[in-house]
mmCIF file of C-alpha atoms and ligand atoms in Angstrom:
data_model
loop_
_atom_site.group_PDB
_atom_site.id
_atom_site.type_symbol
_atom_site.label_atom_id
_atom_site.label_comp_id
_atom_site.label_asym_id
_atom_site.label_seq_id
_atom_site.Cartn_x
_atom_site.Cartn_y
_atom_site.Cartn_z
ATOM 1 C CA UNK A 1 22.214 -7.941 -3.627
ATOM 2 C CA UNK A 2 22.820 -4.592 -4.858
ATOM 3 C CA UNK A 3 19.806 -2.071 -4.733
ATOM 4 C CA UNK A 4 17.171 -2.782 -7.170
ATOM 5 C CA UNK A 5 14.156 -0.758 -8.456
ATOM 6 C CA UNK A 6 11.841 -3.917 -8.762
ATOM 7 C CA UNK A 7 10.038 -3.075 -5.358
ATOM 8 C CA UNK A 8 10.268 -1.466 -2.084
ATOM 9 C CA UNK A 9 9.825 -4.854 -0.786
ATOM 10 C CA UNK A 10 13.305 -5.442 -1.733
ATOM 11 C CA UNK A 11 14.618 -3.058 0.968
ATOM 12 C CA UNK A 12 15.684 -3.979 4.505
ATOM 13 C CA UNK A 13 15.051 -2.832 7.753
ATOM 14 C CA UNK A 14 15.846 0.856 8.553
ATOM 15 C CA UNK A 15 18.137 1.518 11.245
ATOM 16 C CA UNK A 16 15.574 3.280 13.719
ATOM 17 C CA UNK A 17 13.462 0.218 13.319
ATOM 18 C CA UNK A 18 16.150 -1.978 13.986
ATOM 19 C CA UNK A 19 17.228 -0.018 17.080
ATOM 20 C CA UNK A 20 13.685 -0.578 18.558
ATOM 21 C CA UNK A 21 13.797 -4.301 17.670
ATOM 22 C CA UNK A 22 16.783 -4.509 19.600
ATOM 23 C CA UNK A 23 15.237 -2.468 22.687
ATOM 24 C CA UNK A 24 12.265 -4.784 22.578
ATOM 25 C CA UNK A 25 14.503 -7.951 22.509
ATOM 26 C CA UNK A 26 15.635 -7.436 26.154
ATOM 27 C CA UNK A 27 14.063 -10.075 28.739
ATOM 28 C CA UNK A 28 10.675 -11.395 28.404
ATOM 29 C CA UNK A 29 7.418 -9.955 27.534
ATOM 30 C CA UNK A 30 3.816 -11.070 27.352
ATOM 31 C CA UNK A 31 2.669 -12.918 24.236
ATOM 32 C CA UNK A 32 -0.060 -12.539 21.717
ATOM 33 C CA UNK A 33 -0.272 -8.690 21.986
ATOM 34 C CA UNK A 34 -0.443 -8.320 25.766
ATOM 35 C CA UNK A 35 3.077 -6.734 26.069
ATOM 36 C CA UNK A 36 3.831 -3.124 26.605
ATOM 37 C CA UNK A 37 5.255 -2.600 22.978
ATOM 38 C CA UNK A 38 1.952 -3.352 21.523
ATOM 39 C CA UNK A 39 0.102 -0.997 23.795
ATOM 40 C CA UNK A 40 2.569 1.810 23.069
ATOM 41 C CA UNK A 41 2.383 1.118 19.423
ATOM 42 C CA UNK A 42 -1.414 0.971 19.171
ATOM 43 C CA UNK A 43 -1.507 4.300 21.166
ATOM 44 C CA UNK A 44 1.000 5.781 18.821
ATOM 45 C CA UNK A 45 -1.170 4.946 16.017
ATOM 46 C CA UNK A 46 -4.146 6.580 17.715
ATOM 47 C CA UNK A 47 -2.178 9.665 18.611
ATOM 48 C CA UNK A 48 -0.990 10.085 14.985
ATOM 49 C CA UNK A 49 -4.419 9.585 13.408
ATOM 50 C CA UNK A 50 -6.016 11.797 16.143
ATOM 51 C CA UNK A 51 -8.687 9.481 16.724
ATOM 52 C CA UNK A 52 -9.433 6.497 19.157
ATOM 53 C CA UNK A 53 -9.451 3.709 16.513
ATOM 54 C CA UNK A 54 -9.137 0.015 17.069
ATOM 55 C CA UNK A 55 -5.458 -1.263 15.844
ATOM 56 C CA UNK A 56 -4.342 -4.673 14.850
ATOM 57 C CA UNK A 57 -0.914 -5.864 13.707
ATOM 58 C CA UNK A 58 -0.682 -8.810 11.057
ATOM 59 C CA UNK A 59 2.209 -10.203 9.006
ATOM 60 C CA UNK A 60 1.709 -8.852 5.579
ATOM 61 C CA UNK A 61 -0.642 -6.767 3.325
ATOM 62 C CA UNK A 62 -2.363 -9.432 1.677
ATOM 63 C CA UNK A 63 -3.655 -10.820 5.070
ATOM 64 C CA UNK A 64 -4.612 -7.221 6.224
ATOM 65 C CA UNK A 65 -6.588 -6.389 3.030
ATOM 66 C CA UNK A 66 -8.289 -9.631 2.985
ATOM 67 C CA UNK A 67 -9.060 -9.837 6.741
ATOM 68 C CA UNK A 68 -10.334 -6.143 6.533
ATOM 69 C CA UNK A 69 -12.584 -6.804 3.696
ATOM 70 C CA UNK A 70 -13.790 -10.252 5.377
ATOM 71 C CA UNK A 71 -15.100 -8.114 8.059
ATOM 72 C CA UNK A 72 -16.896 -5.545 6.010
ATOM 73 C CA UNK A 73 -18.701 -8.254 3.763
ATOM 74 C CA UNK A 74 -20.620 -11.308 3.664
ATOM 75 C CA UNK A 75 -20.260 -14.019 1.060
ATOM 76 C CA UNK A 76 -22.885 -12.642 -1.044
ATOM 77 C CA UNK A 77 -21.654 -9.127 -1.129
ATOM 78 C CA UNK A 78 -19.343 -7.587 -3.878
ATOM 79 C CA UNK A 79 -16.406 -5.166 -3.465
ATOM 80 C CA UNK A 80 -15.801 -2.420 -5.949
ATOM 81 C CA UNK A 81 -12.158 -2.194 -6.679
ATOM 82 C CA UNK A 82 -9.954 -0.853 -9.644
ATOM 83 C CA UNK A 83 -9.128 -3.338 -12.427
ATOM 84 C CA UNK A 84 -5.369 -2.884 -11.364
ATOM 85 C CA UNK A 85 -6.092 -3.199 -7.590
ATOM 86 C CA UNK A 86 -3.647 -5.232 -5.638
ATOM 87 C CA UNK A 87 -6.585 -7.179 -4.087
ATOM 88 C CA UNK A 88 -7.601 -8.075 -7.595
ATOM 89 C CA UNK A 89 -4.206 -8.567 -9.358
ATOM 90 C CA UNK A 90 -1.764 -9.884 -6.919
ATOM 91 C CA UNK A 91 -3.370 -11.476 -3.561
ATOM 92 C CA UNK A 92 -4.231 -14.692 -5.184
ATOM 93 C CA UNK A 93 -7.840 -14.573 -4.517
ATOM 94 C CA UNK A 94 -7.296 -14.097 -0.731
ATOM 95 C CA UNK A 95 -10.012 -11.343 -0.410
ATOM 96 C CA UNK A 96 -12.462 -13.757 -1.962
ATOM 97 C CA UNK A 97 -11.276 -16.421 0.340
ATOM 98 C CA UNK A 98 -11.318 -14.520 3.481
ATOM 99 C CA UNK A 99 -14.844 -12.988 2.587
ATOM 100 C CA UNK A 100 -15.998 -16.600 1.920
ATOM 101 C CA UNK A 101 -16.791 -15.491 -1.843
ATOM 102 C CA UNK A 102 -17.548 -11.878 -2.156
ATOM 103 C CA UNK A 103 -17.079 -10.837 -5.681
ATOM 104 C CA UNK A 104 -14.459 -8.096 -6.688
ATOM 105 C CA UNK A 105 -16.345 -5.946 -9.296
ATOM 106 C CA UNK A 106 -13.562 -4.031 -11.451
ATOM 107 C CA UNK A 107 -14.027 -0.345 -12.080
ATOM 108 C CA UNK A 108 -11.946 1.419 -14.470
ATOM 109 C CA UNK A 109 -10.513 4.994 -14.139
ATOM 110 C CA UNK A 110 -7.463 6.855 -15.388
ATOM 111 C CA UNK A 111 -4.193 6.524 -13.664
ATOM 112 C CA UNK A 112 -5.240 3.511 -11.563
ATOM 113 C CA UNK A 113 -7.953 5.498 -9.691
ATOM 114 C CA UNK A 114 -11.595 4.945 -9.220
ATOM 115 C CA UNK A 115 -13.818 7.737 -9.919
ATOM 116 C CA UNK A 116 -17.355 8.343 -8.237
ATOM 117 C CA UNK A 117 -18.762 7.553 -11.817
ATOM 118 C CA UNK A 118 -17.023 4.344 -12.358
ATOM 119 C CA UNK A 119 -18.318 3.377 -8.762
ATOM 120 C CA UNK A 120 -21.760 4.400 -9.470
ATOM 121 C CA UNK A 121 -21.890 2.513 -12.922
ATOM 122 C CA UNK A 122 -20.973 -0.678 -11.090
ATOM 123 C CA UNK A 123 -23.300 -0.282 -8.160
ATOM 124 C CA UNK A 124 -26.202 0.706 -10.171
ATOM 125 C CA UNK A 125 -25.548 -1.746 -12.875
ATOM 126 C CA UNK A 126 -28.137 -4.261 -11.403
ATOM 127 C CA UNK A 127 -30.178 -4.599 -8.125
ATOM 128 C CA UNK A 128 -31.626 -7.924 -8.595
ATOM 129 C CA UNK A 129 -31.137 -11.066 -6.343
ATOM 130 C CA UNK A 130 -28.600 -12.559 -8.836
ATOM 131 C CA UNK A 131 -26.252 -9.830 -8.668
ATOM 132 C CA UNK A 132 -23.810 -9.944 -5.621
ATOM 133 C CA UNK A 133 -25.066 -7.087 -3.430
ATOM 134 C CA UNK A 134 -22.254 -4.248 -3.435
ATOM 135 C CA UNK A 135 -21.093 -3.514 0.067
ATOM 136 C CA UNK A 136 -17.574 -2.028 0.018
ATOM 137 C CA UNK A 137 -15.232 -0.004 -2.006
ATOM 138 C CA UNK A 138 -11.576 -0.823 -1.896
ATOM 139 C CA UNK A 139 -9.230 2.181 -2.737
ATOM 140 C CA UNK A 140 -5.280 1.987 -2.717
ATOM 141 C CA UNK A 141 -3.364 4.938 -1.554
ATOM 142 C CA UNK A 142 -0.864 5.465 -3.204
ATOM 143 C CA UNK A 143 -2.182 3.454 -6.052
ATOM 144 C CA UNK A 144 -0.631 0.542 -7.712
ATOM 145 C CA UNK A 145 0.331 3.106 -10.565
ATOM 146 C CA UNK A 146 2.128 5.457 -7.996
ATOM 147 C CA UNK A 147 -0.730 7.976 -8.167
ATOM 148 C CA UNK A 148 -2.794 9.473 -5.265
ATOM 149 C CA UNK A 149 -6.230 10.091 -4.352
ATOM 150 C CA UNK A 150 -6.614 13.772 -3.192
ATOM 151 C CA UNK A 151 -8.639 14.354 -0.217
ATOM 152 C CA UNK A 152 -11.476 16.011 -2.372
ATOM 153 C CA UNK A 153 -11.451 12.759 -4.537
ATOM 154 C CA UNK A 154 -11.899 10.749 -1.403
ATOM 155 C CA UNK A 155 -14.509 12.808 0.001
ATOM 156 C CA UNK A 156 -16.431 12.592 -3.393
ATOM 157 C CA UNK A 157 -16.093 8.726 -3.199
ATOM 158 C CA UNK A 158 -17.368 8.841 0.314
ATOM 159 C CA UNK A 159 -20.520 10.580 -0.987
ATOM 160 C CA UNK A 160 -21.145 7.836 -3.258
ATOM 161 C CA UNK A 161 -20.502 5.312 -0.598
ATOM 162 C CA UNK A 162 -23.067 7.111 1.778
ATOM 163 C CA UNK A 163 -25.826 7.162 -1.146
ATOM 164 C CA UNK A 164 -25.449 3.349 -1.752
ATOM 165 C CA UNK A 165 -24.548 2.426 2.123
ATOM 166 C CA UNK A 166 -21.091 1.100 1.204
ATOM 167 C CA UNK A 167 -18.164 0.613 3.420
ATOM 168 C CA UNK A 168 -14.874 2.285 2.497
ATOM 169 C CA UNK A 169 -11.501 0.157 2.630
ATOM 170 C CA UNK A 170 -8.127 1.606 2.033
ATOM 171 C CA UNK A 171 -5.240 -0.427 1.000
ATOM 172 C CA UNK A 172 -2.383 1.554 2.437
ATOM 173 C CA UNK A 173 0.505 -0.554 1.697
ATOM 174 C CA UNK A 174 2.058 2.688 0.625
ATOM 175 C CA UNK A 175 -0.015 5.010 2.868
ATOM 176 C CA UNK A 176 3.240 6.779 4.295
ATOM 177 C CA UNK A 177 4.218 7.808 0.558
ATOM 178 C CA UNK A 178 0.907 9.318 0.219
ATOM 179 C CA UNK A 179 0.911 11.350 3.410
ATOM 180 C CA UNK A 180 4.584 12.622 2.454
ATOM 181 C CA UNK A 181 3.728 13.367 -1.057
ATOM 182 C CA UNK A 182 0.561 15.413 -0.154
ATOM 183 C CA UNK A 183 1.927 16.874 3.067
ATOM 184 C CA UNK A 184 -1.482 16.268 4.769
ATOM 185 C CA UNK A 185 -2.437 14.856 8.164
ATOM 186 C CA UNK A 186 -2.941 11.014 8.253
ATOM 187 C CA UNK A 187 -6.509 11.915 9.380
ATOM 188 C CA UNK A 188 -7.197 14.148 6.428
ATOM 189 C CA UNK A 189 -6.909 11.279 3.927
ATOM 190 C CA UNK A 190 -8.635 8.638 6.166
ATOM 191 C CA UNK A 191 -11.492 9.290 8.664
ATOM 192 C CA UNK A 192 -11.847 12.872 7.834
ATOM 193 C CA UNK A 193 -12.453 11.618 4.195
ATOM 194 C CA UNK A 194 -14.794 8.880 5.484
ATOM 195 C CA UNK A 195 -12.417 5.917 5.341
ATOM 196 C CA UNK A 196 -13.901 3.127 7.529
ATOM 197 C CA UNK A 197 -10.684 0.733 7.643
ATOM 198 C CA UNK A 198 -7.134 1.471 6.628
ATOM 199 C CA UNK A 199 -4.521 -1.086 6.067
ATOM 200 C CA UNK A 200 -1.128 0.668 6.994
ATOM 201 C CA UNK A 201 1.975 -0.571 5.249
ATOM 202 C CA UNK A 202 5.027 -1.129 7.385
ATOM 203 C CA UNK A 203 6.695 -3.438 5.315
ATOM 204 C CA UNK A 204 7.756 -1.232 2.502
ATOM 205 C CA UNK A 205 8.691 1.724 4.593
ATOM 206 C CA UNK A 206 11.642 0.234 6.758
ATOM 207 C CA UNK A 207 10.056 -2.646 8.616
ATOM 208 C CA UNK A 208 11.018 -6.477 8.029
ATOM 209 C CA UNK A 209 7.332 -7.215 7.957
ATOM 210 C CA UNK A 210 4.266 -6.077 9.434
ATOM 211 C CA UNK A 211 1.128 -4.161 8.419
ATOM 212 C CA UNK A 212 -1.455 -2.370 10.597
ATOM 213 C CA UNK A 213 -5.089 -2.552 10.359
ATOM 214 C CA UNK A 214 -7.035 0.684 11.803
ATOM 215 C CA UNK A 215 -10.689 0.414 12.104
ATOM 216 C CA UNK A 216 -12.066 4.167 12.575
ATOM 217 C CA UNK A 217 -15.481 2.833 12.705
ATOM 218 C CA UNK A 218 -14.757 0.758 15.918
ATOM 219 C CA UNK A 219 -17.974 -1.197 15.740
ATOM 220 C CA UNK A 220 -16.545 -2.916 12.615
ATOM 221 C CA UNK A 221 -13.982 -4.379 14.753
ATOM 222 C CA UNK A 222 -16.069 -6.497 16.799
ATOM 223 C CA UNK A 223 -14.452 -10.009 17.305
ATOM 224 C CA UNK A 224 -11.749 -8.952 14.584
ATOM 225 C CA UNK A 225 -8.963 -10.329 16.844
ATOM 226 C CA UNK A 226 -10.773 -13.659 16.475
ATOM 227 C CA UNK A 227 -10.740 -13.428 12.696
ATOM 228 C CA UNK A 228 -6.998 -12.780 12.840
ATOM 229 C CA UNK A 229 -6.265 -15.692 15.081
ATOM 230 C CA UNK A 230 -8.275 -17.968 12.864
ATOM 231 C CA UNK A 231 -6.162 -16.799 9.850
ATOM 232 C CA UNK A 232 -2.884 -17.311 11.700
ATOM 233 C CA UNK A 233 -2.204 -13.537 11.807
ATOM 234 C CA UNK A 234 -1.623 -13.289 15.768
ATOM 235 C CA UNK A 235 1.922 -13.217 16.459
ATOM 236 C CA UNK A 236 2.834 -14.980 19.695
ATOM 237 C CA UNK A 237 5.808 -12.679 20.018
ATOM 238 C CA UNK A 238 3.884 -9.535 18.929
ATOM 239 C CA UNK A 239 6.250 -7.273 20.538
ATOM 240 C CA UNK A 240 8.595 -7.803 17.381
ATOM 241 C CA UNK A 241 5.856 -6.401 15.162
ATOM 242 C CA UNK A 242 4.861 -3.641 17.676
ATOM 243 C CA UNK A 243 8.277 -2.357 18.412
ATOM 244 C CA UNK A 244 9.044 -2.036 14.563
ATOM 245 C CA UNK A 245 5.870 0.200 14.351
ATOM 246 C CA UNK A 246 6.758 2.065 17.365
ATOM 247 C CA UNK A 247 10.256 2.815 15.793
ATOM 248 C CA UNK A 248 8.690 4.091 12.605
ATOM 249 C CA UNK A 249 6.130 6.193 14.616
ATOM 250 C CA UNK A 250 7.965 7.658 17.422
ATOM 251 C CA UNK A 251 10.950 8.649 15.609
ATOM 252 C CA UNK A 252 8.888 10.010 12.564
ATOM 253 C CA UNK A 253 10.985 8.038 10.416
ATOM 254 C CA UNK A 254 7.825 6.605 8.564
ATOM 255 C CA UNK A 255 7.328 9.870 6.856
ATOM 256 C CA UNK A 256 11.122 10.610 6.445
ATOM 257 C CA UNK A 257 11.575 7.257 4.599
ATOM 258 C CA UNK A 258 8.641 7.875 2.499
ATOM 259 C CA UNK A 259 9.700 11.401 1.615
ATOM 260 C CA UNK A 260 13.073 10.137 0.474
ATOM 261 C CA UNK A 261 11.577 7.392 -1.548
ATOM 262 C CA UNK A 262 9.384 9.835 -3.223
ATOM 263 C CA UNK A 263 12.158 12.340 -3.809
ATOM 264 C CA UNK A 264 14.319 9.741 -5.463
ATOM 265 C CA UNK A 265 11.333 8.635 -7.795
ATOM 266 C CA UNK A 266 11.133 12.228 -8.759
ATOM 267 C CA UNK A 267 14.747 12.351 -9.566
ATOM 268 C CA UNK A 268 14.651 8.957 -11.550
ATOM 269 C CA UNK A 269 11.531 10.235 -13.548
ATOM 270 C CA UNK A 270 13.363 13.367 -14.404
ATOM 271 C CA UNK A 271 16.336 11.483 -15.737
ATOM 272 C CA UNK A 272 14.362 9.082 -17.857
ATOM 273 C CA UNK A 273 11.990 11.775 -19.080
ATOM 274 C CA UNK A 274 14.824 13.249 -20.813
ATOM 275 C CA UNK A 275 15.517 10.170 -23.118
ATOM 276 C CA UNK A 276 13.347 10.325 -26.188
ATOM 277 C CA UNK A 277 12.976 6.624 -26.216
ATOM 278 C CA UNK A 278 11.203 6.429 -22.892
ATOM 279 C CA UNK A 279 7.720 7.392 -22.310
ATOM 280 C CA UNK A 280 6.661 8.167 -18.677
ATOM 281 C CA UNK A 281 3.237 6.494 -18.387
ATOM 282 C CA UNK A 282 1.483 7.886 -15.359
ATOM 283 C CA UNK A 283 1.832 11.080 -13.344
ATOM 284 C CA UNK A 284 4.662 10.294 -10.952
ATOM 285 C CA UNK A 285 3.057 11.013 -7.390
ATOM 286 C CA UNK A 286 4.642 9.111 -5.014
ATOM 287 C CA UNK A 287 7.526 6.468 -5.114
ATOM 288 C CA UNK A 288 6.959 4.729 -8.313
ATOM 289 C CA UNK A 289 7.980 5.595 -11.857
ATOM 290 C CA UNK A 290 6.213 3.802 -14.783
ATOM 291 C CA UNK A 291 8.496 3.869 -17.924
ATOM 292 C CA UNK A 292 7.425 2.713 -21.470
ATOM 293 C CA UNK A 293 10.534 1.247 -22.901
ATOM 294 C CA UNK A 294 11.612 -0.364 -26.164
ATOM 295 C CA UNK A 295 11.382 -4.242 -25.332
ATOM 296 C CA UNK A 296 14.919 -4.601 -26.561
ATOM 297 C CA UNK A 297 16.070 -2.294 -23.881
ATOM 298 C CA UNK A 298 14.167 -4.160 -21.047
ATOM 299 C CA UNK A 299 15.783 -7.163 -22.324
ATOM 300 C CA UNK A 300 19.226 -5.701 -22.142
ATOM 301 C CA UNK A 301 18.810 -4.167 -18.666
ATOM 302 C CA UNK A 302 17.537 -7.436 -17.269
ATOM 303 C CA UNK A 303 20.692 -9.084 -18.953
ATOM 304 C CA UNK A 304 22.806 -6.598 -16.977
ATOM 305 C CA UNK A 305 21.173 -7.602 -13.890
ATOM 306 C CA UNK A 306 18.599 -4.851 -13.291
ATOM 307 C CA UNK A 307 15.549 -6.108 -11.721
ATOM 308 C CA UNK A 308 12.013 -4.582 -12.269
ATOM 309 C CA UNK A 309 8.660 -5.490 -12.927
ATOM 310 C CA UNK A 310 6.754 -5.203 -16.138
ATOM 311 C CA UNK A 311 3.702 -7.023 -15.187
ATOM 312 C CA UNK A 312 1.973 -4.393 -13.172
ATOM 313 C CA UNK A 313 -0.739 -1.897 -14.305
ATOM 314 C CA UNK A 314 -0.803 -1.995 -17.957
ATOM 315 C CA UNK A 315 2.577 -2.771 -19.112
ATOM 316 C CA UNK A 316 5.788 -0.857 -19.183
ATOM 317 C CA UNK A 317 8.552 -0.961 -16.483
ATOM 318 C CA UNK A 318 7.842 -0.201 -12.937
ATOM 319 C CA UNK A 319 10.586 1.458 -11.158
ATOM 320 C CA UNK A 320 10.015 1.630 -7.432
ATOM 321 C CA UNK A 321 12.318 3.544 -5.072
ATOM 322 C CA UNK A 322 12.643 2.671 -1.363
ATOM 323 C CA UNK A 323 13.429 4.416 2.023
ATOM 324 C CA UNK A 324 17.283 3.830 1.260
ATOM 325 C CA UNK A 325 17.527 4.296 -2.476
ATOM 326 C CA UNK A 326 20.625 6.341 -3.305
ATOM 327 C CA UNK A 327 21.374 8.831 -6.088
ATOM 328 C CA UNK A 328 24.636 6.947 -6.959
ATOM 329 C CA UNK A 329 22.726 3.637 -7.778
ATOM 330 C CA UNK A 330 19.939 5.803 -9.652
ATOM 331 C CA UNK A 331 22.763 7.254 -11.700
ATOM 332 C CA UNK A 332 24.196 3.830 -12.370
ATOM 333 C CA UNK A 333 20.796 2.668 -13.656
ATOM 334 C CA UNK A 334 20.420 5.813 -15.883
ATOM 335 C CA UNK A 335 24.044 5.368 -17.465
ATOM 336 C CA UNK A 336 23.198 1.665 -18.195
ATOM 337 C CA UNK A 337 20.017 2.830 -19.746
ATOM 338 C CA UNK A 338 21.792 5.346 -21.908
ATOM 339 C CA UNK A 339 24.548 2.782 -22.810
ATOM 340 C CA UNK A 340 21.966 0.126 -23.779
ATOM 341 C CA UNK A 341 20.095 2.500 -25.883
ATOM 342 C CA UNK A 342 23.354 3.347 -27.929
ATOM 343 C CA UNK A 343 23.599 -0.357 -28.264
ATOM 344 C CA UNK A 344 20.370 -0.581 -29.931
ATOM 345 C CA UNK A 345 21.195 1.937 -32.364
ATOM 346 C CA UNK A 346 24.151 0.036 -33.753
HETATM 347 C C1 PLP B 1 -0.458 -2.107 -3.333
HETATM 348 C C2 PLP B 1 -0.236 -3.118 -2.498
HETATM 349 N N1 PLP B 1 -1.137 -3.581 -1.630
HETATM 350 C C3 PLP B 1 -0.751 -4.612 -0.741
HETATM 351 C C4 PLP B 1 0.468 -5.114 -0.766
HETATM 352 C C5 PLP B 1 0.717 -6.321 0.249
HETATM 353 O O1 PLP B 1 1.135 -7.241 -0.327
HETATM 354 P P1 PLP B 1 2.026 -8.422 0.586
HETATM 355 O O2 PLP B 1 1.011 -9.307 0.927
HETATM 356 O O3 PLP B 1 2.932 -8.832 -0.468
HETATM 357 O O4 PLP B 1 2.655 -7.838 1.793
HETATM 358 C C6 PLP B 1 1.337 -4.911 -1.834
HETATM 359 C C7 PLP B 1 2.793 -5.342 -1.735
HETATM 360 O O5 PLP B 1 3.651 -4.908 -2.193
HETATM 361 C C8 PLP B 1 1.069 -3.807 -2.617
HETATM 362 O O6 PLP B 1 1.998 -3.339 -3.601
HETATM 363 C C1 ALO B 2 3.562 -6.595 -7.038
HETATM 364 C C2 ALO B 2 4.039 -7.358 -5.785
HETATM 365 O O1 ALO B 2 2.954 -8.307 -5.646
HETATM 366 C C3 ALO B 2 4.209 -6.425 -4.674
HETATM 367 N N1 ALO B 2 2.874 -6.007 -4.188
HETATM 368 C C4 ALO B 2 4.874 -5.015 -5.178
HETATM 369 O O2 ALO B 2 4.314 -4.204 -5.193
HETATM 370 O O3 ALO B 2 6.230 -5.309 -5.214
#
């Protein structure tokens, strides 16, 4: 399939990760995470995040988010998240399943971001026995709408979490894009800002599959390996997840890939913004552009074979750039948009 802008999940394995996979594929290795690749990869995360955190590798982001939340919450708890959060809209109730019933309480906020005020409104709404006790806040970085929480915004949310004894989970399926966009250290937008557990996305940034779960509050990770095992998320050949993460981190390609995807989205946004028929819906801060288009244009582009989602957020077309997006392919897309618009005028 030619490159598409539907999702960074469409992209393949980057060469650097493939090279590490090839290296890891020599000979035998201990299973279930007792191999040297897993030790090296978890150590690499501790180096890059500058903290002695607990690190676990699972197969996908839904499992990462749901297992992490399942560790933070009991069944009678609630989790505050944004109304367009992936844990609410695209994980098919897995967070509720893995927490054995914790309720997601949905907050509003411009550009897909929770605010301290929106969190406080939910957490203080009721305190009686009949209301699921708030226990965690789930933030997505970068968000489902391609926006970012600044370090200061995160710190303000941490202040609220401290006031109401809440834990902070970060869905970092596109965490690399956030680090690249803000040119900050990973620590600055995680444990320095009070994040307790981060789900670090590998899938969208050049791996075949794999997500890492980092517990900055190590006490929260007690028995977490058993939770992963029971959920079918402990790879017997863990070295093939670990080697991929090592390929991203040791080469630094995780950030280069993210910067490229962000730069491509910036280019795409600039090109689309020049067309009066198209409205850019949110500040483009990472690797996604949300474009409001005439329905007939969407229909025409889909007919021409272009794939992109229109169900995320609040409508519009989501155009997602990847680690290997090309400017040529973006120009092809823009040309087809312009041609289709001319056709609509006739
Ligand atoms: C914001 C966000 N969180 C988490 C995920 C993880 O989902 P999956 O289980 O499909 O890997 C995705 C998937 O693309 C996502 O966009
Ligand atoms: C939306 C879909 O679930 C996937 N998380 C994506 O962003 O492409």
